[in-house]
């Protein structure tokens, strides 16, 4: 089967738009963060996401594509990103406790990062499959960024779970096991989550 080049371009446009939206999502999320560790982590991810946007613009140009070119799929990605920003703004001015808006922000980051992570996984696969100069461009970008995307997704998933647990009045592990154990794979995330009971025994639980 031949690689569908139009769809490769579509993926790259969507990936760029995801990162552009991601910058806005993190700017809002950082404002919603109450926990100091989380604020610090998201501020780091915001910087990394700005860098990802720059890298993808560079990738598109190296492949002879216009980073500003629009596609129907790209518009959907933009709409989703704007919706996440709106959801956080709604939560922040809802009059509820700031901890509730922080959880909304964590959920929004997980949604945004799920798409971001999938994009990069696909870019990595394409890099290996395409070969040639274009494949090398994708591979180099993937190698530079993939570990960060793993952290963005798995660590924030951990934060979301633990912040919910804390809000329910159960003992939470904060920062979450995924962050403490510096998880960078799906298997590692599953192991870290499994180990949370042990971590609770080792240190006093935060309620
Ligand atoms: Fe990213
Ligand atoms: Fe990301």
PDB file of N, CA and C and ligand atoms in Angstrom, residues 19 26 45 49 52 112-113 116-117 120 148-150 152-153, ligand 2:
ATOM      1  N   UNK A  19      -0.978  21.952  18.462  1.00  0.00           N
ATOM      2  CA  UNK A  19       0.025  22.628  19.299  1.00  0.00           C
ATOM      3  C   UNK A  19      -0.352  24.095  19.528  1.00  0.00           C
ATOM      4  N   UNK A  26      -2.881  25.612  27.697  1.00  0.00           N
ATOM      5  CA  UNK A  26      -1.986  25.691  28.860  1.00  0.00           C
ATOM      6  C   UNK A  26      -2.002  27.079  29.501  1.00  0.00           C
ATOM      7  N   UNK A  45       5.227  22.673  30.588  1.00  0.00           N
ATOM      8  CA  UNK A  45       4.582  22.086  29.406  1.00  0.00           C
ATOM      9  C   UNK A  45       4.170  23.177  28.415  1.00  0.00           C
ATOM     10  N   UNK A  49       5.259  23.237  24.657  1.00  0.00           N
ATOM     11  CA  UNK A  49       4.252  23.261  23.596  1.00  0.00           C
ATOM     12  C   UNK A  49       4.555  24.385  22.596  1.00  0.00           C
ATOM     13  N   UNK A  52       7.077  22.982  20.438  1.00  0.00           N
ATOM     14  CA  UNK A  52       6.510  22.003  19.496  1.00  0.00           C
ATOM     15  C   UNK A  52       5.885  22.717  18.295  1.00  0.00           C
ATOM     16  N   UNK A 112      -6.830  17.607  25.360  1.00  0.00           N
ATOM     17  CA  UNK A 112      -5.945  18.205  24.352  1.00  0.00           C
ATOM     18  C   UNK A 112      -4.722  17.323  24.118  1.00  0.00           C
ATOM     19  N   UNK A 113      -4.161  16.802  25.214  1.00  0.00           N
ATOM     20  CA  UNK A 113      -2.935  16.005  25.086  1.00  0.00           C
ATOM     21  C   UNK A 113      -3.190  14.627  24.468  1.00  0.00           C
ATOM     22  N   UNK A 116      -2.790  15.417  20.912  1.00  0.00           N
ATOM     23  CA  UNK A 116      -1.391  15.773  20.674  1.00  0.00           C
ATOM     24  C   UNK A 116      -0.522  14.501  20.655  1.00  0.00           C
ATOM     25  N   UNK A 117      -0.738  13.644  21.635  1.00  0.00           N
ATOM     26  CA  UNK A 117       0.033  12.407  21.763  1.00  0.00           C
ATOM     27  C   UNK A 117      -0.204  11.497  20.554  1.00  0.00           C
ATOM     28  N   UNK A 120       1.650  12.740  17.434  1.00  0.00           N
ATOM     29  CA  UNK A 120       3.101  12.478  17.426  1.00  0.00           C
ATOM     30  C   UNK A 120       3.416  10.998  17.251  1.00  0.00           C
ATOM     31  N   UNK A 148       8.452  14.123  25.624  1.00  0.00           N
ATOM     32  CA  UNK A 148       7.703  15.192  26.280  1.00  0.00           C
ATOM     33  C   UNK A 148       6.205  14.937  26.162  1.00  0.00           C
ATOM     34  N   UNK A 149       5.773  14.441  24.997  1.00  0.00           N
ATOM     35  CA  UNK A 149       4.340  14.184  24.822  1.00  0.00           C
ATOM     36  C   UNK A 149       3.868  13.075  25.766  1.00  0.00           C
ATOM     37  N   UNK A 150       4.718  12.084  25.984  1.00  0.00           N
ATOM     38  CA  UNK A 150       4.358  11.026  26.939  1.00  0.00           C
ATOM     39  C   UNK A 150       4.122  11.627  28.322  1.00  0.00           C
ATOM     40  N   UNK A 152       3.403  14.789  29.053  1.00  0.00           N
ATOM     41  CA  UNK A 152       2.223  15.669  29.065  1.00  0.00           C
ATOM     42  C   UNK A 152       0.962  14.856  29.328  1.00  0.00           C
ATOM     43  N   UNK A 153       0.829  13.739  28.608  1.00  0.00           N
ATOM     44  CA  UNK A 153      -0.407  12.953  28.714  1.00  0.00           C
ATOM     45  C   UNK A 153      -0.460  12.149  30.010  1.00  0.00           C
TER      46      UNK A 153
HETATM   47 FE1  LIG B   2       1.714  17.868  24.510  1.00  0.00          FE
END
